Amino acid sequence: DAGVTQSPTHLIKTRGQQVTLRCSPKSGHDTVSWYQQALGQGPQFIFQYYEEEERQRGNFPDRFSGHQFPNYSSELNVNALLLGDSALYLCASSLPPGTEETQYFGPGTRLLVL
Amino acid sequence: AQSVTQLGSHVSVSEGALVLLRCNYSSSVPPYLFWYVQYPNQGLQLLLKYTSAATLVKGINGFEAEFKKSETSFHLTKPSAHMSDAAEYFCAVRPRGQNFVFGPGTRLSVLP
């Protein structure tokens, strides 16, 4: 049973650049959520995608955007990168909103902004 | 807004000793409650969850947690620590219909 996968594992960018991170959900899941985990902190919810639409959003600026594809995979895009965007970005998948409540996490993409 | 408090950013125990990691949440309506573990340079792995069934929840690797509504707590315990338990532990709440809110985490060190 394939778990949640993310790519790339590591990424280095410079301020002002744009980045795209990718996530494939666990087999049987159709809902994808993205989290940002700064060093030494707990994950912070960015947004959730279901049926190719953004369903919920946390307190993140519009520089953070996403997309979900028909095969349920998802992308997180961050524009105009800031030094403070350096973090571990985690993707989590689950069953549709309102059903089983557990989210399963991928290994994350570590982004360093210089 | 929902919040999660984890008392103690770093806890050290001796191998074989009791592990107790504390978690308190702020909510008038009991949410879903979770404990996740994160090993270095890895994602989060689900340890256990409370979803309004039994108040004492058993998870993987010998961990368990007890939901106490009156104390708005969901503390994690393990009777006997093992070296492999050294990791970061996160308590999370999920209010119904909303997304996860994570605590700041507790780093567990296990001393030989």
PDB file of N, CA and C in Angstrom, chain A residues 19-87:
ATOM      1  N   VAL A  19       8.609  28.525  -6.281  1.00  0.00           N
ATOM      2  CA  VAL A  19       8.883  27.107  -6.088  1.00  0.00           C
ATOM      3  C   VAL A  19       7.571  26.314  -6.202  1.00  0.00           C
ATOM      4  N   THR A  20       7.696  25.091  -6.694  1.00  0.00           N
ATOM      5  CA  THR A  20       6.558  24.175  -6.778  1.00  0.00           C
ATOM      6  C   THR A  20       6.915  22.869  -6.090  1.00  0.00           C
ATOM      7  N   LEU A  21       6.091  22.453  -5.162  1.00  0.00           N
ATOM      8  CA  LEU A  21       6.274  21.200  -4.453  1.00  0.00           C
ATOM      9  C   LEU A  21       5.134  20.265  -4.839  1.00  0.00           C
ATOM     10  N   ARG A  22       5.421  18.968  -4.854  1.00  0.00           N
ATOM     11  CA  ARG A  22       4.442  18.002  -5.340  1.00  0.00           C
ATOM     12  C   ARG A  22       4.140  16.927  -4.309  1.00  0.00           C
ATOM     13  N   CYS A  23       2.914  16.413  -4.387  1.00  0.00           N
ATOM     14  CA  CYS A  23       2.447  15.424  -3.423  1.00  0.00           C
ATOM     15  C   CYS A  23       1.509  14.428  -4.097  1.00  0.00           C
ATOM     16  N   SER A  24       1.725  13.146  -3.818  1.00  0.00           N
ATOM     17  CA  SER A  24       0.779  12.112  -4.252  1.00  0.00           C
ATOM     18  C   SER A  24       0.167  11.494  -3.018  1.00  0.00           C
ATOM     19  N   PRO A  25      -1.160  11.439  -2.931  1.00  0.00           N
ATOM     20  CA  PRO A  25      -1.803  10.937  -1.708  1.00  0.00           C
ATOM     21  C   PRO A  25      -1.701   9.434  -1.564  1.00  0.00           C
ATOM     22  N   LYS A  26      -1.987   8.983  -0.376  1.00  0.00           N
ATOM     23  CA  LYS A  26      -2.061   7.563  -0.075  1.00  0.00           C
ATOM     24  C   LYS A  26      -3.153   6.927  -0.937  1.00  0.00           C
ATOM     25  N   SER A  27      -2.923   5.692  -1.336  1.00  0.00           N
ATOM     26  CA  SER A  27      -3.892   4.984  -2.146  1.00  0.00           C
ATOM     27  C   SER A  27      -5.260   4.970  -1.475  1.00  0.00           C
ATOM     28  N   GLY A  28      -6.302   5.365  -2.234  1.00  0.00           N
ATOM     29  CA  GLY A  28      -7.658   5.388  -1.705  1.00  0.00           C
ATOM     30  C   GLY A  28      -8.084   6.730  -1.128  1.00  0.00           C
ATOM     31  N   HIS A  29      -7.130   7.657  -1.002  1.00  0.00           N
ATOM     32  CA  HIS A  29      -7.446   8.988  -0.467  1.00  0.00           C
ATOM     33  C   HIS A  29      -7.637   9.978  -1.598  1.00  0.00           C
ATOM     34  N   ASP A  30      -8.542  10.961  -1.385  1.00  0.00           N
ATOM     35  CA  ASP A  30      -8.793  11.947  -2.423  1.00  0.00           C
ATOM     36  C   ASP A  30      -8.686  13.381  -1.919  1.00  0.00           C
ATOM     37  N   THR A  31      -8.277  13.537  -0.686  1.00  0.00           N
ATOM     38  CA  THR A  31      -8.176  14.868  -0.077  1.00  0.00           C
ATOM     39  C   THR A  31      -6.734  15.107   0.350  1.00  0.00           C
ATOM     40  N   VAL A  32      -6.224  16.278   0.009  1.00  0.00           N
ATOM     41  CA  VAL A  32      -4.825  16.608   0.298  1.00  0.00           C
ATOM     42  C   VAL A  32      -4.761  17.919   1.072  1.00  0.00           C
ATOM     43  N   SER A  33      -3.991  17.912   2.140  1.00  0.00           N
ATOM     44  CA  SER A  33      -3.751  19.125   2.927  1.00  0.00           C
ATOM     45  C   SER A  33      -2.260  19.412   2.947  1.00  0.00           C
ATOM     46  N   TRP A  34      -1.927  20.695   3.028  1.00  0.00           N
ATOM     47  CA  TRP A  34      -0.523  21.116   3.078  1.00  0.00           C
ATOM     48  C   TRP A  34      -0.259  21.854   4.387  1.00  0.00           C
ATOM     49  N   TYR A  35       0.934  21.602   4.934  1.00  0.00           N
ATOM     50  CA  TYR A  35       1.345  22.223   6.185  1.00  0.00           C
ATOM     51  C   TYR A  35       2.759  22.763   6.039  1.00  0.00           C
ATOM     52  N   GLN A  36       3.035  23.839   6.770  1.00  0.00           N
ATOM     53  CA  GLN A  36       4.392  24.375   6.867  1.00  0.00           C
ATOM     54  C   GLN A  36       4.896  24.140   8.285  1.00  0.00           C
ATOM     55  N   GLN A  37       6.082  23.543   8.404  1.00  0.00           N
ATOM     56  CA  GLN A  37       6.672  23.311   9.717  1.00  0.00           C
ATOM     57  C   GLN A  37       8.010  24.036   9.793  1.00  0.00           C
ATOM     58  N   ALA A  38       8.023  25.160  10.478  1.00  0.00           N
ATOM     59  CA  ALA A  38       9.277  25.875  10.701  1.00  0.00           C
ATOM     60  C   ALA A  38      10.100  25.115  11.731  1.00  0.00           C
ATOM     61  N   LEU A  39      11.396  25.372  11.733  1.00  0.00           N
ATOM     62  CA  LEU A  39      12.308  24.659  12.606  1.00  0.00           C
ATOM     63  C   LEU A  39      11.905  24.833  14.064  1.00  0.00           C
ATOM     64  N   GLY A  40      11.739  23.723  14.770  1.00  0.00           N
ATOM     65  CA  GLY A  40      11.418  23.773  16.187  1.00  0.00           C
ATOM     66  C   GLY A  40       9.975  24.067  16.513  1.00  0.00           C
ATOM     67  N   GLN A  41       9.112  24.029  15.512  1.00  0.00           N
ATOM     68  CA  GLN A  41       7.697  24.332  15.725  1.00  0.00           C
ATOM     69  C   GLN A  41       6.816  23.205  15.218  1.00  0.00           C
ATOM     70  N   GLY A  42       5.537  23.264  15.593  1.00  0.00           N
ATOM     71  CA  GLY A  42       4.577  22.318  15.059  1.00  0.00           C
ATOM     72  C   GLY A  42       4.115  22.737  13.682  1.00  0.00           C
ATOM     73  N   PRO A  43       3.575  21.809  12.916  1.00  0.00           N
ATOM     74  CA  PRO A  43       3.065  22.139  11.586  1.00  0.00           C
ATOM     75  C   PRO A  43       1.924  23.150  11.643  1.00  0.00           C
ATOM     76  N   GLN A  44       1.905  24.052  10.660  1.00  0.00           N
ATOM     77  CA  GLN A  44       0.837  25.046  10.527  1.00  0.00           C
ATOM     78  C   GLN A  44       0.073  24.762   9.238  1.00  0.00           C
ATOM     79  N   PHE A  45      -1.248  24.721   9.327  1.00  0.00           N
ATOM     80  CA  PHE A  45      -2.098  24.391   8.193  1.00  0.00           C
ATOM     81  C   PHE A  45      -2.074  25.508   7.150  1.00  0.00           C
ATOM     82  N   ILE A  46      -1.821  25.126   5.886  1.00  0.00           N
ATOM     83  CA  ILE A  46      -1.822  26.099   4.797  1.00  0.00           C
ATOM     84  C   ILE A  46      -3.176  26.069   4.077  1.00  0.00           C
ATOM     85  N   PHE A  47      -3.501  24.936   3.473  1.00  0.00           N
ATOM     86  CA  PHE A  47      -4.804  24.761   2.820  1.00  0.00           C
ATOM     87  C   PHE A  47      -5.079  23.294   2.538  1.00  0.00           C
ATOM     88  N   GLN A  48      -6.331  23.040   2.159  1.00  0.00           N
ATOM     89  CA  GLN A  48      -6.787  21.690   1.857  1.00  0.00           C
ATOM     90  C   GLN A  48      -7.492  21.675   0.489  1.00  0.00           C
ATOM     91  N   TYR A  49      -7.225  20.616  -0.274  1.00  0.00           N
ATOM     92  CA  TYR A  49      -7.858  20.440  -1.579  1.00  0.00           C
ATOM     93  C   TYR A  49      -8.690  19.172  -1.613  1.00  0.00           C
ATOM     94  N   TYR A  50      -9.881  19.322  -2.167  1.00  0.00           N
ATOM     95  CA  TYR A  50     -10.787  18.190  -2.360  1.00  0.00           C
ATOM     96  C   TYR A  50     -11.586  18.463  -3.628  1.00  0.00           C
ATOM     97  N   GLU A  51     -11.734  17.459  -4.462  1.00  0.00           N
ATOM     98  CA  GLU A  51     -12.431  17.614  -5.745  1.00  0.00           C
ATOM     99  C   GLU A  51     -11.878  18.796  -6.544  1.00  0.00           C
ATOM    100  N   GLU A  52     -10.558  18.904  -6.518  1.00  0.00           N
ATOM    101  CA  GLU A  52      -9.807  19.888  -7.306  1.00  0.00           C
ATOM    102  C   GLU A  52     -10.096  21.332  -6.912  1.00  0.00           C
ATOM    103  N   GLU A  53     -10.662  21.522  -5.723  1.00  0.00           N
ATOM    104  CA  GLU A  53     -10.931  22.873  -5.250  1.00  0.00           C
ATOM    105  C   GLU A  53     -10.325  23.087  -3.873  1.00  0.00           C
ATOM    106  N   GLU A  54      -9.913  24.305  -3.595  1.00  0.00           N
ATOM    107  CA  GLU A  54      -9.437  24.666  -2.268  1.00  0.00           C
ATOM    108  C   GLU A  54     -10.654  24.752  -1.343  1.00  0.00           C
ATOM    109  N   ARG A  55     -10.653  23.935  -0.286  1.00  0.00           N
ATOM    110  CA  ARG A  55     -11.824  23.841   0.593  1.00  0.00           C
ATOM    111  C   ARG A  55     -11.652  24.645   1.868  1.00  0.00           C
ATOM    112  N   GLN A  56     -10.455  24.655   2.405  1.00  0.00           N
ATOM    113  CA  GLN A  56     -10.160  25.396   3.628  1.00  0.00           C
ATOM    114  C   GLN A  56      -8.787  26.013   3.462  1.00  0.00           C
ATOM    115  N   ARG A  57      -8.578  27.126   4.156  1.00  0.00           N
ATOM    116  CA  ARG A  57      -7.304  27.812   4.072  1.00  0.00           C
ATOM    117  C   ARG A  57      -6.918  28.329   5.436  1.00  0.00           C
ATOM    118  N   GLY A  58      -5.665  28.195   5.764  1.00  0.00           N
ATOM    119  CA  GLY A  58      -5.135  28.742   7.001  1.00  0.00           C
ATOM    120  C   GLY A  58      -4.694  30.185   6.788  1.00  0.00           C
ATOM    121  N   ASN A  59      -3.974  30.707   7.758  1.00  0.00           N
ATOM    122  CA  ASN A  59      -3.571  32.112   7.740  1.00  0.00           C
ATOM    123  C   ASN A  59      -2.252  32.301   6.978  1.00  0.00           C
ATOM    124  N   PHE A  60      -2.305  32.081   5.681  1.00  0.00           N
ATOM    125  CA  PHE A  60      -1.138  32.242   4.822  1.00  0.00           C
ATOM    126  C   PHE A  60      -1.479  33.209   3.696  1.00  0.00           C
ATOM    127  N   PRO A  61      -0.480  34.001   3.260  1.00  0.00           N
ATOM    128  CA  PRO A  61      -0.748  35.000   2.210  1.00  0.00           C
ATOM    129  C   PRO A  61      -1.018  34.348   0.862  1.00  0.00           C
ATOM    130  N   ASP A  62      -1.485  35.188  -0.071  1.00  0.00           N
ATOM    131  CA  ASP A  62      -1.825  34.705  -1.403  1.00  0.00           C
ATOM    132  C   ASP A  62      -0.617  34.212  -2.192  1.00  0.00           C
ATOM    133  N   ARG A  63       0.586  34.502  -1.689  1.00  0.00           N
ATOM    134  CA  ARG A  63       1.784  33.976  -2.361  1.00  0.00           C
ATOM    135  C   ARG A  63       1.780  32.436  -2.358  1.00  0.00           C
ATOM    136  N   PHE A  64       1.030  31.888  -1.429  1.00  0.00           N
ATOM    137  CA  PHE A  64       0.895  30.428  -1.338  1.00  0.00           C
ATOM    138  C   PHE A  64      -0.367  30.014  -2.094  1.00  0.00           C
ATOM    139  N   SER A  65      -0.181  29.190  -3.094  1.00  0.00           N
ATOM    140  CA  SER A  65      -1.320  28.718  -3.872  1.00  0.00           C
ATOM    141  C   SER A  65      -1.132  27.238  -4.165  1.00  0.00           C
ATOM    142  N   GLY A  66      -2.217  26.614  -4.603  1.00  0.00           N
ATOM    143  CA  GLY A  66      -2.122  25.181  -4.843  1.00  0.00           C
ATOM    144  C   GLY A  66      -2.996  24.748  -5.989  1.00  0.00           C
ATOM    145  N   HIS A  67      -2.902  23.460  -6.215  1.00  0.00           N
ATOM    146  CA  HIS A  67      -3.698  22.868  -7.286  1.00  0.00           C
ATOM    147  C   HIS A  67      -3.862  21.391  -6.975  1.00  0.00           C
ATOM    148  N   GLN A  68      -5.008  20.849  -7.361  1.00  0.00           N
ATOM    149  CA  GLN A  68      -5.200  19.404  -7.268  1.00  0.00           C
ATOM    150  C   GLN A  68      -5.597  18.881  -8.637  1.00  0.00           C
ATOM    151  N   PHE A  69      -5.022  17.779  -9.007  1.00  0.00           N
ATOM    152  CA  PHE A  69      -5.246  17.190 -10.323  1.00  0.00           C
ATOM    153  C   PHE A  69      -6.314  16.095 -10.239  1.00  0.00           C
ATOM    154  N   PRO A  70      -6.853  15.689 -11.406  1.00  0.00           N
ATOM    155  CA  PRO A  70      -7.894  14.642 -11.399  1.00  0.00           C
ATOM    156  C   PRO A  70      -7.458  13.335 -10.751  1.00  0.00           C
ATOM    157  N   ASN A  71      -6.160  13.059 -10.714  1.00  0.00           N
ATOM    158  CA  ASN A  71      -5.693  11.818 -10.069  1.00  0.00           C
ATOM    159  C   ASN A  71      -5.457  12.037  -8.569  1.00  0.00           C
ATOM    160  N   TYR A  72      -5.903  13.163  -8.039  1.00  0.00           N
ATOM    161  CA  TYR A  72      -5.856  13.532  -6.617  1.00  0.00           C
ATOM    162  C   TYR A  72      -4.495  14.047  -6.167  1.00  0.00           C
ATOM    163  N   SER A  73      -3.461  13.961  -6.997  1.00  0.00           N
ATOM    164  CA  SER A  73      -2.187  14.533  -6.601  1.00  0.00           C
ATOM    165  C   SER A  73      -2.317  16.049  -6.513  1.00  0.00           C
ATOM    166  N   SER A  74      -1.339  16.661  -5.874  1.00  0.00           N
ATOM    167  CA  SER A  74      -1.466  18.097  -5.597  1.00  0.00           C
ATOM    168  C   SER A  74      -0.123  18.791  -5.713  1.00  0.00           C
ATOM    169  N   GLU A  75      -0.162  20.068  -5.960  1.00  0.00           N
ATOM    170  CA  GLU A  75       1.016  20.927  -5.970  1.00  0.00           C
ATOM    171  C   GLU A  75       0.803  22.101  -5.028  1.00  0.00           C
ATOM    172  N   LEU A  76       1.906  22.492  -4.412  1.00  0.00           N
ATOM    173  CA  LEU A  76       1.944  23.719  -3.612  1.00  0.00           C
ATOM    174  C   LEU A  76       2.903  24.667  -4.312  1.00  0.00           C
ATOM    175  N   ASN A  77       2.447  25.866  -4.611  1.00  0.00           N
ATOM    176  CA  ASN A  77       3.279  26.880  -5.236  1.00  0.00           C
ATOM    177  C   ASN A  77       3.484  28.044  -4.277  1.00  0.00           C
ATOM    178  N   VAL A  78       4.709  28.494  -4.205  1.00  0.00           N
ATOM    179  CA  VAL A  78       5.012  29.673  -3.396  1.00  0.00           C
ATOM    180  C   VAL A  78       5.739  30.665  -4.283  1.00  0.00           C
ATOM    181  N   ASN A  79       5.186  31.864  -4.419  1.00  0.00           N
ATOM    182  CA  ASN A  79       5.787  32.929  -5.228  1.00  0.00           C
ATOM    183  C   ASN A  79       6.547  33.916  -4.353  1.00  0.00           C
ATOM    184  N   ALA A  80       7.451  34.654  -4.994  1.00  0.00           N
ATOM    185  CA  ALA A  80       8.178  35.729  -4.309  1.00  0.00           C
ATOM    186  C   ALA A  80       8.717  35.259  -2.967  1.00  0.00           C
ATOM    187  N   LEU A  81       9.522  34.233  -2.993  1.00  0.00           N
ATOM    188  CA  LEU A  81      10.017  33.598  -1.771  1.00  0.00           C
ATOM    189  C   LEU A  81      10.717  34.578  -0.843  1.00  0.00           C
ATOM    190  N   LEU A  82      10.434  34.400   0.448  1.00  0.00           N
ATOM    191  CA  LEU A  82      11.080  35.161   1.511  1.00  0.00           C
ATOM    192  C   LEU A  82      11.954  34.228   2.330  1.00  0.00           C
ATOM    193  N   LEU A  83      12.921  34.819   3.045  1.00  0.00           N
ATOM    194  CA  LEU A  83      13.772  33.988   3.902  1.00  0.00           C
ATOM    195  C   LEU A  83      12.935  33.184   4.888  1.00  0.00           C
ATOM    196  N   GLY A  84      11.840  33.791   5.366  1.00  0.00           N
ATOM    197  CA  GLY A  84      10.970  33.148   6.343  1.00  0.00           C
ATOM    198  C   GLY A  84      10.161  31.984   5.814  1.00  0.00           C
ATOM    199  N   ASP A  85      10.238  31.764   4.504  1.00  0.00           N
ATOM    200  CA  ASP A  85       9.536  30.616   3.930  1.00  0.00           C
ATOM    201  C   ASP A  85      10.351  29.330   4.076  1.00  0.00           C
ATOM    202  N   SER A  86      11.574  29.457   4.556  1.00  0.00           N
ATOM    203  CA  SER A  86      12.400  28.276   4.786  1.00  0.00           C
ATOM    204  C   SER A  86      11.733  27.400   5.846  1.00  0.00           C
ATOM    205  N   ALA A  87      11.448  26.162   5.493  1.00  0.00           N
ATOM    206  CA  ALA A  87      10.707  25.276   6.392  1.00  0.00           C
ATOM    207  C   ALA A  87      10.603  23.896   5.771  1.00  0.00           C
TER     208      ALA A  87
END
